[in-house]
Amino acid sequence: MAARPKGYGLTAETNAKIAAKYDLELEREAVEWMEAVVGEPVQRDGPGMDNLQAALKDGVYICKLANKLQPGAIKKINAQKMAFKQMENINNFLEFITSYGVHKGDQFQTVDLYEGNNMVQVVTTLHGVGRAAQRNRFTGAILGPKESAENRRSFTDEQLKAGQNTPSLQMGTNQGASQAGMTSYGARRFINDTH
C-alpha cells in the first residue's frame, strides 16, 4: 500500500469532502441488495465506509456478485491474501461491469476500494450495477430505480402542422406585460410621506 499523507493540506481537505458525501442509507441499500443476490452476508463489523472497505477489499465478494448476475462472468476468483491478487479480483469485477453496461462515470477505480480512497464512488458503482442488472433483465433482487428506456414517438403530418400554430412558451411570454406606472430611466422618483 502506498504511503500517503493522511491529515495535512489538500489531501486532508479532499478526504474530508469525500467523507462528507458518504451516505449510510445508500450503503445499507447496496449491502442488502448484494446479500440478497449473493445469498450470503457481507462480513463486516457494522455500517460505515471503513467496515465496508475492509469487507470488500479482497474483491472476492464482488466477484461472487458478478458471477450471480451473469454466471461464469469471472472464471477465477483469487482467495490469496497477496495485494496484487486482491487487486486483480477488483480489476476483474471492473472489467465485468464495463461489459455488463455500467457507465464509466459510475465506476470506481481499483485503488478507491483497495486503499479506501473513495468509498462514495464504490457505493455509487454498486448502485450502477443494480441499475444495469435491471436493464439486463436480472430476475433477482433489485437496487434503485429502473433506468429510463427509449420511447420513440411518431406524429402524423397533420399533428406536426397543428403544433406549428401553437405559440411556444418555452422562453416565456410578454402578453399582458406593460411598463405602465413605471418611471423612465434617469427620472426622479418622489416618495410622499403619508404619515
PDB file of C-alpha atoms in Angstrom:
ATOM      1  CA  MET A   1       0.000   0.000   0.000  1.00  0.00           C
ATOM      2  CA  ALA A   2       1.323   3.421  -0.910  1.00  0.00           C
ATOM      3  CA  ALA A   3       2.347   5.736   1.920  1.00  0.00           C
ATOM      4  CA  ARG A   4       0.220   8.834   1.519  1.00  0.00           C
ATOM      5  CA  PRO A   5      -0.104  11.724   3.935  1.00  0.00           C
ATOM      6  CA  LYS A   6      -3.371  11.491   5.813  1.00  0.00           C
ATOM      7  CA  GLY A   7      -4.013  14.672   7.713  1.00  0.00           C
ATOM      8  CA  TYR A   8      -2.412  17.668   6.042  1.00  0.00           C
ATOM      9  CA  GLY A   9      -3.192  20.186   3.331  1.00  0.00           C
ATOM     10  CA  LEU A  10      -5.010  19.331   0.155  1.00  0.00           C
ATOM     11  CA  THR A  11      -5.089  15.603   0.924  1.00  0.00           C
ATOM     12  CA  ALA A  12      -6.937  16.210   4.190  1.00  0.00           C
ATOM     13  CA  GLU A  13      -9.371  18.622   2.536  1.00  0.00           C
ATOM     14  CA  THR A  14     -10.103  16.174  -0.269  1.00  0.00           C
ATOM     15  CA  ASN A  15     -10.599  13.269   2.146  1.00  0.00           C
ATOM     16  CA  ALA A  16     -12.906  15.391   4.306  1.00  0.00           C
ATOM     17  CA  LYS A  17     -15.045  16.323   1.282  1.00  0.00           C
ATOM     18  CA  ILE A  18     -15.301  12.694   0.186  1.00  0.00           C
ATOM     19  CA  ALA A  19     -16.182  11.532   3.707  1.00  0.00           C
ATOM     20  CA  ALA A  20     -18.874  14.220   3.983  1.00  0.00           C
ATOM     21  CA  LYS A  21     -20.618  12.813   0.901  1.00  0.00           C
ATOM     22  CA  TYR A  22     -20.806   9.270   2.272  1.00  0.00           C
ATOM     23  CA  ASP A  23     -24.418   8.194   2.774  1.00  0.00           C
ATOM     24  CA  LEU A  24     -25.075   5.325   5.186  1.00  0.00           C
ATOM     25  CA  GLU A  25     -28.562   4.809   3.735  1.00  0.00           C
ATOM     26  CA  LEU A  26     -27.168   4.221   0.229  1.00  0.00           C
ATOM     27  CA  GLU A  27     -24.583   1.868   1.725  1.00  0.00           C
ATOM     28  CA  ARG A  28     -27.316  -0.052   3.555  1.00  0.00           C
ATOM     29  CA  GLU A  29     -29.359  -0.420   0.356  1.00  0.00           C
ATOM     30  CA  ALA A  30     -26.330  -1.614  -1.606  1.00  0.00           C
ATOM     31  CA  VAL A  31     -25.252  -4.125   1.057  1.00  0.00           C
ATOM     32  CA  GLU A  32     -28.768  -5.533   1.449  1.00  0.00           C
ATOM     33  CA  TRP A  33     -29.017  -5.920  -2.330  1.00  0.00           C
ATOM     34  CA  MET A  34     -25.643  -7.666  -2.584  1.00  0.00           C
ATOM     35  CA  GLU A  35     -26.559 -10.028   0.264  1.00  0.00           C
ATOM     36  CA  ALA A  36     -29.882 -10.870  -1.407  1.00  0.00           C
ATOM     37  CA  VAL A  37     -28.192 -11.562  -4.752  1.00  0.00           C
ATOM     38  CA  VAL A  38     -25.142 -13.470  -3.474  1.00  0.00           C
ATOM     39  CA  GLY A  39     -27.067 -15.309  -0.769  1.00  0.00           C
ATOM     40  CA  GLU A  40     -24.511 -14.767   1.976  1.00  0.00           C
ATOM     41  CA  PRO A  41     -23.853 -11.847   4.313  1.00  0.00           C
ATOM     42  CA  VAL A  42     -21.139  -9.254   3.773  1.00  0.00           C
ATOM     43  CA  GLN A  43     -18.695  -9.981   6.630  1.00  0.00           C
ATOM     44  CA  ARG A  44     -18.213  -6.601   8.303  1.00  0.00           C
ATOM     45  CA  ASP A  45     -18.222  -5.136  11.790  1.00  0.00           C
ATOM     46  CA  GLY A  46     -21.147  -2.797  11.144  1.00  0.00           C
ATOM     47  CA  PRO A  47     -22.089   0.077   8.874  1.00  0.00           C
ATOM     48  CA  GLY A  48     -19.594   2.681   7.765  1.00  0.00           C
ATOM     49  CA  MET A  49     -17.153   3.177   4.961  1.00  0.00           C
ATOM     50  CA  ASP A  50     -14.160   1.679   6.779  1.00  0.00           C
ATOM     51  CA  ASN A  51     -16.052  -1.525   7.584  1.00  0.00           C
ATOM     52  CA  LEU A  52     -17.409  -1.828   4.044  1.00  0.00           C
ATOM     53  CA  GLN A  53     -13.953  -1.246   2.591  1.00  0.00           C
ATOM     54  CA  ALA A  54     -12.458  -3.950   4.836  1.00  0.00           C
ATOM     55  CA  ALA A  55     -15.182  -6.410   3.803  1.00  0.00           C
ATOM     56  CA  LEU A  56     -14.855  -5.835   0.045  1.00  0.00           C
ATOM     57  CA  LYS A  57     -11.132  -5.052  -0.157  1.00  0.00           C
ATOM     58  CA  ASP A  58     -10.044  -8.511  -1.330  1.00  0.00           C
ATOM     59  CA  GLY A  59     -12.541  -8.418  -4.213  1.00  0.00           C
ATOM     60  CA  VAL A  60     -13.868 -11.919  -3.523  1.00  0.00           C
ATOM     61  CA  TYR A  61     -17.396 -10.847  -2.579  1.00  0.00           C
ATOM     62  CA  ILE A  62     -17.875  -8.523  -5.548  1.00  0.00           C
ATOM     63  CA  CYS A  63     -16.595 -11.271  -7.887  1.00  0.00           C
ATOM     64  CA  LYS A  64     -19.219 -13.605  -6.396  1.00  0.00           C
ATOM     65  CA  LEU A  65     -21.779 -10.866  -7.069  1.00  0.00           C
ATOM     66  CA  ALA A  66     -20.671 -10.687 -10.709  1.00  0.00           C
ATOM     67  CA  ASN A  67     -20.985 -14.457 -11.088  1.00  0.00           C
ATOM     68  CA  LYS A  68     -24.517 -14.380  -9.641  1.00  0.00           C
ATOM     69  CA  LEU A  69     -25.545 -11.614 -12.051  1.00  0.00           C
ATOM     70  CA  GLN A  70     -24.003 -13.411 -15.027  1.00  0.00           C
ATOM     71  CA  PRO A  71     -22.901 -16.991 -14.328  1.00  0.00           C
ATOM     72  CA  GLY A  72     -19.311 -17.633 -15.367  1.00  0.00           C
ATOM     73  CA  ALA A  73     -18.521 -13.949 -15.764  1.00  0.00           C
ATOM     74  CA  ILE A  74     -15.353 -14.217 -13.670  1.00  0.00           C
ATOM     75  CA  LYS A  75     -13.640 -17.553 -14.215  1.00  0.00           C
ATOM     76  CA  LYS A  76     -11.117 -17.462 -11.366  1.00  0.00           C
ATOM     77  CA  ILE A  77     -11.584 -15.722  -8.041  1.00  0.00           C
ATOM     78  CA  ASN A  78      -8.304 -15.358  -6.174  1.00  0.00           C
ATOM     79  CA  ALA A  79      -8.650 -16.231  -2.486  1.00  0.00           C
ATOM     80  CA  GLN A  80      -4.996 -15.440  -1.749  1.00  0.00           C
ATOM     81  CA  LYS A  81      -4.178 -12.542   0.555  1.00  0.00           C
ATOM     82  CA  MET A  82      -1.446 -11.068  -1.636  1.00  0.00           C
ATOM     83  CA  ALA A  83      -2.155  -7.472  -2.614  1.00  0.00           C
ATOM     84  CA  PHE A  84      -1.784  -7.932  -6.359  1.00  0.00           C
ATOM     85  CA  LYS A  85      -4.164 -10.939  -6.314  1.00  0.00           C
ATOM     86  CA  GLN A  86      -6.782  -8.941  -4.429  1.00  0.00           C
ATOM     87  CA  MET A  87      -6.418  -6.016  -6.842  1.00  0.00           C
ATOM     88  CA  GLU A  88      -6.721  -8.489  -9.710  1.00  0.00           C
ATOM     89  CA  ASN A  89     -10.110  -9.558  -8.306  1.00  0.00           C
ATOM     90  CA  ILE A  90     -11.229  -5.933  -8.155  1.00  0.00           C
ATOM     91  CA  ASN A  91      -9.986  -5.322 -11.696  1.00  0.00           C
ATOM     92  CA  ASN A  92     -11.827  -8.433 -12.943  1.00  0.00           C
ATOM     93  CA  PHE A  93     -15.013  -7.066 -11.380  1.00  0.00           C
ATOM     94  CA  LEU A  94     -14.472  -3.680 -13.054  1.00  0.00           C
ATOM     95  CA  GLU A  95     -13.957  -5.354 -16.437  1.00  0.00           C
ATOM     96  CA  PHE A  96     -17.153  -7.343 -15.905  1.00  0.00           C
ATOM     97  CA  ILE A  97     -19.277  -4.313 -15.051  1.00  0.00           C
ATOM     98  CA  THR A  98     -17.952  -2.457 -18.088  1.00  0.00           C
ATOM     99  CA  SER A  99     -19.123  -5.302 -20.321  1.00  0.00           C
ATOM    100  CA  TYR A 100     -22.363  -5.515 -18.280  1.00  0.00           C
ATOM    101  CA  GLY A 101     -23.230  -1.942 -19.226  1.00  0.00           C
ATOM    102  CA  VAL A 102     -22.310   0.161 -16.188  1.00  0.00           C
ATOM    103  CA  HIS A 103     -21.367   3.636 -17.371  1.00  0.00           C
ATOM    104  CA  LYS A 104     -17.680   4.547 -16.942  1.00  0.00           C
ATOM    105  CA  GLY A 105     -18.665   7.629 -14.928  1.00  0.00           C
ATOM    106  CA  ASP A 106     -20.357   5.378 -12.362  1.00  0.00           C
ATOM    107  CA  GLN A 107     -17.322   3.128 -11.887  1.00  0.00           C
ATOM    108  CA  PHE A 108     -14.722   3.331  -9.148  1.00  0.00           C
ATOM    109  CA  GLN A 109     -11.025   2.752  -9.672  1.00  0.00           C
ATOM    110  CA  THR A 110      -9.197  -0.185  -8.121  1.00  0.00           C
ATOM    111  CA  VAL A 111      -7.446   1.991  -5.511  1.00  0.00           C
ATOM    112  CA  ASP A 112     -10.764   3.576  -4.495  1.00  0.00           C
ATOM    113  CA  LEU A 113     -11.764   0.238  -2.979  1.00  0.00           C
ATOM    114  CA  TYR A 114      -8.431  -1.398  -2.196  1.00  0.00           C
ATOM    115  CA  GLU A 115      -6.988   1.593  -0.338  1.00  0.00           C
ATOM    116  CA  GLY A 116     -10.338   3.083   0.687  1.00  0.00           C
ATOM    117  CA  ASN A 117      -9.631   6.348  -1.132  1.00  0.00           C
ATOM    118  CA  ASN A 118     -13.181   6.933  -2.367  1.00  0.00           C
ATOM    119  CA  MET A 119     -15.811   4.673  -0.847  1.00  0.00           C
ATOM    120  CA  VAL A 120     -18.524   7.081  -2.014  1.00  0.00           C
ATOM    121  CA  GLN A 121     -17.682   6.073  -5.580  1.00  0.00           C
ATOM    122  CA  VAL A 122     -17.669   2.379  -4.610  1.00  0.00           C
ATOM    123  CA  VAL A 123     -21.252   2.673  -3.310  1.00  0.00           C
ATOM    124  CA  THR A 124     -22.199   4.666  -6.432  1.00  0.00           C
ATOM    125  CA  THR A 125     -20.784   1.846  -8.565  1.00  0.00           C
ATOM    126  CA  LEU A 126     -22.784  -0.772  -6.683  1.00  0.00           C
ATOM    127  CA  HIS A 127     -25.951   1.226  -7.357  1.00  0.00           C
ATOM    128  CA  GLY A 128     -24.926   1.474 -11.031  1.00  0.00           C
ATOM    129  CA  VAL A 129     -24.532  -2.316 -11.122  1.00  0.00           C
ATOM    130  CA  GLY A 130     -28.008  -2.632  -9.606  1.00  0.00           C
ATOM    131  CA  ARG A 131     -29.495  -0.445 -12.357  1.00  0.00           C
ATOM    132  CA  ALA A 132     -27.591  -2.381 -15.036  1.00  0.00           C
ATOM    133  CA  ALA A 133     -28.921  -5.644 -13.593  1.00  0.00           C
ATOM    134  CA  GLN A 134     -32.485  -4.412 -14.103  1.00  0.00           C
ATOM    135  CA  ARG A 135     -31.668  -3.305 -17.645  1.00  0.00           C
ATOM    136  CA  ASN A 136     -30.137  -6.744 -18.355  1.00  0.00           C
ATOM    137  CA  ARG A 137     -33.320  -8.394 -17.058  1.00  0.00           C
ATOM    138  CA  PHE A 138     -31.819  -9.914 -13.908  1.00  0.00           C
ATOM    139  CA  THR A 139     -34.706 -11.638 -12.137  1.00  0.00           C
ATOM    140  CA  GLY A 140     -33.385 -11.433  -8.556  1.00  0.00           C
ATOM    141  CA  ALA A 141     -33.424  -8.576  -6.082  1.00  0.00           C
ATOM    142  CA  ILE A 142     -33.411  -5.018  -7.431  1.00  0.00           C
ATOM    143  CA  LEU A 143     -31.472  -1.960  -6.358  1.00  0.00           C
ATOM    144  CA  GLY A 144     -32.555   1.569  -7.119  1.00  0.00           C
ATOM    145  CA  PRO A 145     -34.926   2.931  -9.727  1.00  0.00           C
ATOM    146  CA  LYS A 146     -35.221   1.421 -13.159  1.00  0.00           C
ATOM    147  CA  GLU A 147     -33.337   3.358 -15.830  1.00  0.00           C
ATOM    148  CA  SER A 148     -35.444   5.009 -18.460  1.00  0.00           C
ATOM    149  CA  ALA A 149     -35.710   3.374 -21.840  1.00  0.00           C
ATOM    150  CA  GLU A 150     -36.073   4.890 -25.262  1.00  0.00           C
ATOM    151  CA  ASN A 151     -39.639   5.927 -26.076  1.00  0.00           C
ATOM    152  CA  ARG A 152     -39.830   6.909 -29.737  1.00  0.00           C
ATOM    153  CA  ARG A 153     -42.916   8.791 -30.831  1.00  0.00           C
ATOM    154  CA  SER A 154     -44.262   9.261 -34.285  1.00  0.00           C
ATOM    155  CA  PHE A 155     -46.566  12.070 -35.333  1.00  0.00           C
ATOM    156  CA  THR A 156     -48.634  12.470 -38.468  1.00  0.00           C
ATOM    157  CA  ASP A 157     -48.022  15.456 -40.750  1.00  0.00           C
ATOM    158  CA  GLU A 158     -51.349  16.869 -39.586  1.00  0.00           C
ATOM    159  CA  GLN A 159     -50.230  16.758 -35.922  1.00  0.00           C
ATOM    160  CA  LEU A 160     -46.904  18.411 -36.773  1.00  0.00           C
ATOM    161  CA  LYS A 161     -48.639  21.247 -38.655  1.00  0.00           C
ATOM    162  CA  ALA A 162     -51.048  21.783 -35.766  1.00  0.00           C
ATOM    163  CA  GLY A 163     -48.069  22.074 -33.416  1.00  0.00           C
ATOM    164  CA  GLN A 164     -46.520  24.815 -35.527  1.00  0.00           C
ATOM    165  CA  ASN A 165     -49.570  27.040 -34.957  1.00  0.00           C
ATOM    166  CA  THR A 166     -49.232  26.843 -31.175  1.00  0.00           C
ATOM    167  CA  PRO A 167     -47.047  29.600 -29.709  1.00  0.00           C
ATOM    168  CA  SER A 168     -44.048  28.293 -27.821  1.00  0.00           C
ATOM    169  CA  LEU A 169     -43.961  29.366 -24.197  1.00  0.00           C
ATOM    170  CA  GLN A 170     -40.557  27.850 -23.559  1.00  0.00           C
ATOM    171  CA  MET A 171     -38.958  31.299 -23.371  1.00  0.00           C
ATOM    172  CA  GLY A 172     -41.954  32.836 -21.659  1.00  0.00           C
ATOM    173  CA  THR A 173     -44.455  35.330 -22.988  1.00  0.00           C
ATOM    174  CA  ASN A 174     -44.791  39.081 -22.836  1.00  0.00           C
ATOM    175  CA  GLN A 175     -48.550  39.188 -23.303  1.00  0.00           C
ATOM    176  CA  GLY A 176     -50.137  41.295 -20.630  1.00  0.00           C
ATOM    177  CA  ALA A 177     -46.880  42.916 -19.613  1.00  0.00           C
ATOM    178  CA  SER A 178     -46.523  46.657 -19.794  1.00  0.00           C
ATOM    179  CA  GLN A 179     -44.466  49.412 -18.266  1.00  0.00           C
ATOM    180  CA  ALA A 180     -47.471  51.395 -17.144  1.00  0.00           C
ATOM    181  CA  GLY A 181     -46.771  53.159 -13.882  1.00  0.00           C
ATOM    182  CA  MET A 182     -43.001  52.842 -14.135  1.00  0.00           C
ATOM    183  CA  THR A 183     -40.774  55.869 -14.260  1.00  0.00           C
ATOM    184  CA  SER A 184     -38.422  56.350 -17.150  1.00  0.00           C
ATOM    185  CA  TYR A 185     -34.702  55.752 -16.717  1.00  0.00           C
ATOM    186  CA  GLY A 186     -32.901  58.640 -15.057  1.00  0.00           C
ATOM    187  CA  ALA A 187     -36.092  60.332 -13.853  1.00  0.00           C
ATOM    188  CA  ARG A 188     -36.506  61.125 -10.179  1.00  0.00           C
ATOM    189  CA  ARG A 189     -38.942  59.239  -8.068  1.00  0.00           C
ATOM    190  CA  PHE A 190     -40.822  61.158  -5.431  1.00  0.00           C
ATOM    191  CA  ILE A 191     -41.778  59.435  -2.231  1.00  0.00           C
ATOM    192  CA  ASN A 192     -44.698  61.040  -0.436  1.00  0.00           C
ATOM    193  CA  ASP A 193     -44.707  60.879   3.313  1.00  0.00           C
ATOM    194  CA  THR A 194     -48.289  59.945   4.195  1.00  0.00           C
ATOM    195  CA  HIS A 195     -47.870  59.959   7.974  1.00  0.00           C
TER     196      HIS A 195
END
